[in-house]
């Protein structure tokens, strides 16, 4: 019985630890994904303001390469939101036309940016390059033709720091849950298994009495008492019928 008790406790602990571990794992990555989406949407809100300014300029007849107010606007938006590392506007060939960083002008953006922008089924697109995450918007004119792309760069470390903080909290909560499970589960199982062992002992004793025909033990309040009594009555009836058959056979001789 002691071995059974230990096995029950070990299985329960393994299941409990696995459930807590998987829950912590899924919660962490769920938070990381959700937080990344929230930050991306925040950056895109800034980008929508720049997009509206571009479309307003195109509506009055300005060429896409003649938007003199676009660079100052992007620099103001960058200063207003410390999360954004920089903004670039590039054409279909990938050459930067406007940028908050003058050193990036007339340079080519990574091919992954162009691929992400053209692959997207909406005007919003996303990419990652080294330690930077890029949230972008495809800029269109009144004829719904893409004239260029806006790319807003922000640091991956901002996301990682937030994820590390939440991951630490989840880890602490998981460790506390592990301790609670390790302490409470064995105590609860000992109570349950003790009742189970008592019922098995009652059943074993009852079977022994049924085999040797000795008087039945008094009821113990076990879950098997009803079944044992019913079985005993059935066996008594069968035994009486067999005795009756034997008597008839003896008289027939």
mmCIF file of C-alpha atoms in Angstrom, residues 4 32 43 52 60 76 104 114 211 213 218 231 237:
data_model
loop_
_atom_site.group_PDB
_atom_site.id
_atom_site.type_symbol
_atom_site.label_atom_id
_atom_site.label_comp_id
_atom_site.label_asym_id
_atom_site.label_seq_id
_atom_site.Cartn_x
_atom_site.Cartn_y
_atom_site.Cartn_z
ATOM 1 C CA UNK A 4 0.818 2.741 -4.271
ATOM 2 C CA UNK A 32 5.053 39.124 -25.251
ATOM 3 C CA UNK A 43 3.839 53.519 -33.514
ATOM 4 C CA UNK A 52 -2.366 61.992 -43.767
ATOM 5 C CA UNK A 60 -2.959 69.818 -53.785
ATOM 6 C CA UNK A 76 8.862 66.570 -34.696
ATOM 7 C CA UNK A 104 20.317 57.756 -44.425
ATOM 8 C CA UNK A 114 10.637 46.032 -49.450
ATOM 9 C CA UNK A 211 -14.199 -17.965 0.435
ATOM 10 C CA UNK A 213 -17.620 -19.228 4.752
ATOM 11 C CA UNK A 218 -19.443 -5.808 10.887
ATOM 12 C CA UNK A 231 -22.835 -10.121 -3.164
ATOM 13 C CA UNK A 237 -28.985 -17.792 -2.318
#
